Amino acid sequence: MQTQKDYAGSVYGGLGHLLLAFYNKYQLKPPQKLLDVQPLERFDYVIWHDLLTTLEQQLQRPALGLEIAALVQPKYLGILAYIALSCETLSDALMRYHDYHRLIYDGTPLQISIHNEILSIGWDDIPFNLSSQITDEVAIALLMEFLKSILDIHDIRLHEVHFKRSPPKNTMIYEQYFRAKVRFNQDKAQIQLTVSELSRPLRQGDQTLQELLKQQAEGLLEKLPHATDMDQRLQQAILAGLQKNMFQIEAIARQMNLSVRKLQRYLQQQGKTYQQRMQEIRCMMAQQYLKDSRLSLQEIALLLGYSEQSAFQRAFKHWTAQTPQQWRSNYLASAK
């Protein structure tokens, strides 16, 4: 029986789709438990752990988690993948992965640290009985495939990769995949890379998020009867800032090539403060996101720059006198 102490959070439903894609590729019969989670937005990490363990026992081959992760596509990572596509450097992308990775797995925080010019990214709070070599492999390989396949960085240079379990018979498979020293029997599962890698520019092959931001900005402008060029620039800056978790007035003014004082003076002429304008945009965007039933409340909260779903819910009720779920239910009912 699962105890509260052993509870390790939940995973994004897209990981269930990823695992099913692996079964389909190799013409394996998927277990009923995997089929049961296909329609779910999220499911317990324990189920994910059990599904991977069952597959590992069935196939009994090393580095299976690397094979599974190799099939990842943006749709399996949801909004996280598209947010990252707006980043300009590897550093920005990793910070977004850090900020939003809870959308993929919310059981333990992703830990990032720097020591002697080496950046470490890892997880170490999952109960030992609920982690395994294959769960660690998938977690690390998903991050690698996120960098290689989604951000198009195929020559990422790692320093080392660490796993907590004992080494398998053939460790060369891992070193060939990561192209770095791989160590086993370590304190935590993590990847390490030199700080100098962080400044690498990203090649943008997918402008999905930029187009989404443009559509959002245009939608907001329609609500303003006398929108100016400055209004448009401000709204686009705030929308982009929300995606990158950099939406304080100093960051927005810098993005617009204005001083904070000049931006405040412009807003004062409109009878607004920056905070008021920010909340207006958040409210309008929240309503737009809520119309899309594919977005969970947690995803919407993070897209609006809230670190916790509860904070978003309180703010939305203050704006509209309804909870987000009530507003969505009323909208969907009226749209029928």
Tab-separated table of N, CA and C in Angstrom, residues 50-61 64 134:
chain	number	residue	atom	x	y	z
A	50	ASP	N	6.191	2.027	-12.074
A	50	ASP	CA	5.790	0.636	-12.288
A	50	ASP	C	5.787	0.271	-13.779
A	51	LEU	N	5.323	1.201	-14.619
A	51	LEU	CA	5.291	0.940	-16.059
A	51	LEU	C	6.702	0.744	-16.609
A	52	LEU	N	7.628	1.593	-16.201
A	52	LEU	CA	9.005	1.477	-16.679
A	52	LEU	C	9.656	0.209	-16.151
A	53	THR	N	9.396	-0.127	-14.894
A	53	THR	CA	9.984	-1.330	-14.303
A	53	THR	C	9.483	-2.582	-15.008
A	54	THR	N	8.189	-2.608	-15.317
A	54	THR	CA	7.610	-3.752	-16.031
A	54	THR	C	8.254	-3.929	-17.403
A	55	LEU	N	8.435	-2.817	-18.126
A	55	LEU	CA	9.046	-2.885	-19.453
A	55	LEU	C	10.503	-3.327	-19.354
A	56	GLU	N	11.205	-2.823	-18.364
A	56	GLU	CA	12.609	-3.188	-18.169
A	56	GLU	C	12.742	-4.679	-17.890
A	57	GLN	N	11.873	-5.218	-17.051
A	57	GLN	CA	11.912	-6.644	-16.730
A	57	GLN	C	11.559	-7.491	-17.947
A	58	GLN	N	10.673	-6.964	-18.792
A	58	GLN	CA	10.271	-7.702	-19.986
A	58	GLN	C	11.395	-7.772	-21.017
A	59	LEU	N	12.072	-6.651	-21.262
A	59	LEU	CA	13.073	-6.590	-22.326
A	59	LEU	C	14.483	-6.935	-21.853
A	60	GLN	N	14.775	-6.592	-20.597
A	60	GLN	CA	16.077	-6.911	-19.998
A	60	GLN	C	17.259	-6.519	-20.895
A	61	ARG	N	17.295	-5.239	-21.243
A	61	ARG	CA	18.451	-4.759	-21.980
A	61	ARG	C	18.897	-3.434	-21.383
A	64	LEU	N	17.806	1.147	-21.563
A	64	LEU	CA	16.465	1.178	-22.137
A	64	LEU	C	15.851	2.575	-22.025
A	134	ILE	N	16.218	2.833	-14.566
A	134	ILE	CA	15.476	3.238	-15.765
A	134	ILE	C	14.749	4.564	-15.553
